[in-house]
GROMACS .gro file of C-alpha atoms in nm:
model
  159
    1MET     CA    1  -0.622  -0.002  -1.819
    2ASP     CA    2  -0.331   0.224  -1.752
    3LEU     CA    3  -0.197   0.250  -1.404
    4THR     CA    4  -0.305   0.568  -1.254
    5GLY     CA    5  -0.322   0.727  -0.913
    6HIS     CA    6  -0.085   0.862  -0.654
    7SER     CA    7   0.100   0.644  -0.402
    8THR     CA    8   0.162   0.763  -0.044
    9ASP     CA    9   0.392   0.512   0.131
   10PHE     CA   10   0.431   0.420   0.493
   11THR     CA   11   0.616   0.168   0.715
   12VAL     CA   12   0.385   0.068   0.993
   13ASP     CA   13   0.398  -0.154   1.298
   14ALA     CA   14   0.222  -0.480   1.364
   15SER     CA   15  -0.096  -0.286   1.463
   16PHE     CA   16  -0.171  -0.252   1.090
   17PRO     CA   17  -0.454  -0.512   1.078
   18ASP     CA   18  -0.640  -0.333   1.358
   19ALA     CA   19  -0.577   0.009   1.204
   20MET     CA   20  -0.717  -0.126   0.866
   21ARG     CA   21  -1.039  -0.228   1.048
   22ARG     CA   22  -1.070   0.127   1.182
   23PHE     CA   23  -0.993   0.268   0.833
   24VAL     CA   24  -1.269   0.054   0.686
   25SER     CA   25  -1.510   0.197   0.953
   26ARG     CA   26  -1.406   0.545   0.859
   27THR     CA   27  -1.456   0.472   0.496
   28ARG     CA   28  -1.797   0.323   0.555
   29ARG     CA   29  -1.907   0.655   0.714
   30ARG     CA   30  -1.817   0.821   0.389
   31TRP     CA   31  -1.964   0.551   0.167
   32PRO     CA   32  -2.248   0.353   0.332
   33GLN     CA   33  -2.258   0.109   0.033
   34LEU     CA   34  -1.875   0.051   0.060
   35LEU     CA   35  -1.736  -0.228  -0.148
   36LEU     CA   36  -1.398  -0.379  -0.039
   37SER     CA   37  -1.217  -0.560  -0.316
   38GLY     CA   38  -1.551  -0.559  -0.509
   39GLU     CA   39  -1.753  -0.714  -0.230
   40PRO     CA   40  -2.009  -0.554   0.010
   41VAL     CA   41  -1.914  -0.525   0.379
   42ALA     CA   42  -2.187  -0.649   0.608
   43GLN     CA   43  -2.040  -0.533   0.935
   44GLU     CA   44  -1.704  -0.353   0.942
   45GLU     CA   45  -1.644  -0.477   1.295
   46ASP     CA   46  -1.631  -0.828   1.159
   47TRP     CA   47  -1.403  -0.737   0.870
   48ARG     CA   48  -1.051  -0.879   0.888
   49LEU     CA   49  -0.747  -0.799   0.679
   50PRO     CA   50  -0.725  -1.079   0.417
   51GLU     CA   51  -0.467  -1.341   0.499
   52PRO     CA   52  -0.162  -1.269   0.288
   53ASP     CA   53  -0.031  -1.516   0.031
   54ASP     CA   54   0.298  -1.694   0.081
   55ASP     CA   55   0.491  -1.380   0.004
   56TYR     CA   56   0.297  -1.184   0.265
   57SER     CA   57   0.159  -0.935   0.021
   58GLY     CA   58  -0.195  -0.814  -0.020
   59ILE     CA   59  -0.431  -0.556  -0.159
   60VAL     CA   60  -0.766  -0.408  -0.044
   61THR     CA   61  -0.961  -0.192  -0.291
   62PHE     CA   62  -1.220   0.059  -0.178
   63SER     CA   63  -1.519   0.190  -0.383
   64SER     CA   64  -1.846   0.352  -0.299
   65GLY     CA   65  -2.052   0.091  -0.483
   66PRO     CA   66  -2.119  -0.081  -0.820
   67GLU     CA   67  -2.118   0.240  -1.017
   68MET     CA   68  -1.773   0.338  -0.898
   69GLU     CA   69  -1.649  -0.016  -0.966
   70ASP     CA   70  -1.765   0.028  -1.325
   71PHE     CA   71  -1.599   0.376  -1.338
   72TRP     CA   72  -1.280   0.220  -1.201
   73GLU     CA   73  -1.270  -0.041  -1.477
   74GLU     CA   74  -1.307   0.230  -1.739
   75ASN     CA   75  -1.092   0.517  -1.585
   76GLY     CA   76  -0.855   0.356  -1.323
   77TYR     CA   77  -0.775   0.552  -1.009
   78ALA     CA   78  -0.941   0.880  -1.105
   79LEU     CA   79  -1.189   1.127  -0.969
   80ASP     CA   80  -1.545   1.090  -1.089
   81ASP     CA   81  -1.796   1.379  -1.140
   82SER     CA   82  -1.860   1.393  -0.766
   83GLY     CA   83  -1.493   1.460  -0.695
   84GLN     CA   84  -1.444   1.117  -0.535
   85GLY     CA   85  -1.275   0.802  -0.670
   86PRO     CA   86  -1.165   0.448  -0.588
   87TYR     CA   87  -0.849   0.383  -0.383
   88ALA     CA   88  -0.649   0.092  -0.258
   89VAL     CA   89  -0.413  -0.025   0.009
   90PHE     CA   90  -0.127  -0.241  -0.107
   91TYR     CA   91   0.059  -0.406   0.183
   92ARG     CA   92   0.336  -0.643   0.255
   93ARG     CA   93   0.404  -0.807   0.595
   94HIS     CA   94   0.777  -0.836   0.695
   95THR     CA   95   0.889  -1.059   0.979
   96GLY     CA   96   1.258  -0.979   0.965
   97PRO     CA   97   1.415  -0.700   1.166
   98LEU     CA   98   1.401  -0.334   1.059
   99HIS     CA   99   1.672  -0.102   1.200
  100ALA     CA  100   1.701   0.268   1.120
  101THR     CA  101   1.979   0.475   1.247
  102THR     CA  102   1.785   0.799   1.308
  103VAL     CA  103   1.420   0.875   1.343
  104SER     CA  104   1.337   1.224   1.224
  105GLY     CA  105   1.040   1.434   1.115
  106ILE     CA  106   0.814   1.331   1.409
  107ARG     CA  107   0.459   1.461   1.374
  108THR     CA  108   0.262   1.461   1.692
  109ASP     CA  109   0.080   1.708   1.918
  110ASP     CA  110   0.285   1.594   2.215
  111PRO     CA  111   0.612   1.781   2.245
  112ASP     CA  112   0.740   1.530   2.500
  113VAL     CA  113   0.707   1.257   2.235
  114VAL     CA  114   0.899   1.467   1.986
  115GLN     CA  115   1.176   1.525   2.240
  116ALA     CA  116   1.186   1.162   2.341
  117VAL     CA  117   1.191   1.014   1.987
  118GLU     CA  118   1.348   1.265   1.749
  119GLY     CA  119   1.702   1.150   1.662
  120THR     CA  120   1.671   0.808   1.823
  121GLY     CA  121   1.719   0.473   1.647
  122LEU     CA  122   1.435   0.255   1.532
  123LEU     CA  123   1.419  -0.129   1.597
  124MET     CA  124   1.122  -0.331   1.483
  125ALA     CA  125   1.085  -0.703   1.465
  126GLU     CA  126   0.765  -0.712   1.255
  127PHE     CA  127   0.625  -0.446   1.032
  128TYR     CA  128   0.436  -0.373   0.715
  129THR     CA  129   0.523  -0.166   0.413
  130VAL     CA  130   0.207   0.001   0.288
  131SER     CA  131   0.119   0.201  -0.020
  132LEU     CA  132  -0.211   0.395  -0.016
  133LEU     CA  133  -0.302   0.460  -0.379
  134THR     CA  134  -0.544   0.756  -0.416
  135PRO     CA  135  -0.689   0.901  -0.732
  136GLU     CA  136  -0.480   1.219  -0.711
  137ASP     CA  137  -0.192   1.370  -0.518
  138PRO     CA  138  -0.314   1.445  -0.162
  139ALA     CA  139  -0.109   1.766  -0.160
  140THR     CA  140  -0.339   1.914  -0.430
  141ASP     CA  141  -0.662   1.708  -0.413
  142PRO     CA  142  -0.900   1.745  -0.112
  143PHE     CA  143  -1.062   1.399  -0.156
  144SER     CA  144  -0.725   1.220  -0.173
  145ALA     CA  145  -0.598   1.424   0.124
  146ALA     CA  146  -0.908   1.319   0.325
  147VAL     CA  147  -0.839   0.951   0.243
  148VAL     CA  148  -0.481   0.979   0.359
  149ASP     CA  149  -0.590   1.170   0.675
  150ASP     CA  150  -0.845   0.885   0.750
  151PHE     CA  151  -0.572   0.628   0.701
  152VAL     CA  152  -0.325   0.806   0.931
  153GLY     CA  153  -0.603   0.875   1.191
  154SER     CA  154  -0.678   0.503   1.189
  155PHE     CA  155  -0.364   0.439   1.387
  156ASP     CA  156  -0.487   0.661   1.670
  157VAL     CA  157  -0.649   0.415   1.904
  158THR     CA  158  -0.793   0.702   2.121
  159VAL     CA  159  -1.036   0.820   1.846
   0.00000   0.00000   0.00000
């Protein structure tokens, strides 16, 4: 199978495992027969991010059920006839420091946060690098855009 799909990349804080649980819940609303890494999910509240291997890397795949799993094997990360397709989250945990000189491009509804954070430095002791692989480019595909929106929204603990 050829590698397909579109990667949207993030650097996220240590809340990633909890955000992933919320992301699974959001996906389950879209796909009641959700399969994660090819397995059914009994209760998303009980689901936990798989323990990473020694290199702290992991992958979680998402599909709507057995039919999409078969479609995936044949077509890779692509949209099916319903305009939906499988996707995956690739992640790597980092326990060393991350320093950035300047934070820019803040996106929030709170102008006070923008004023407080824009242009500051960033210091993190533990973080994850994450690639969300969707069937198409979210800038042009509504389904892929909805998946990215759900992922980003999963970091909002007020929802």
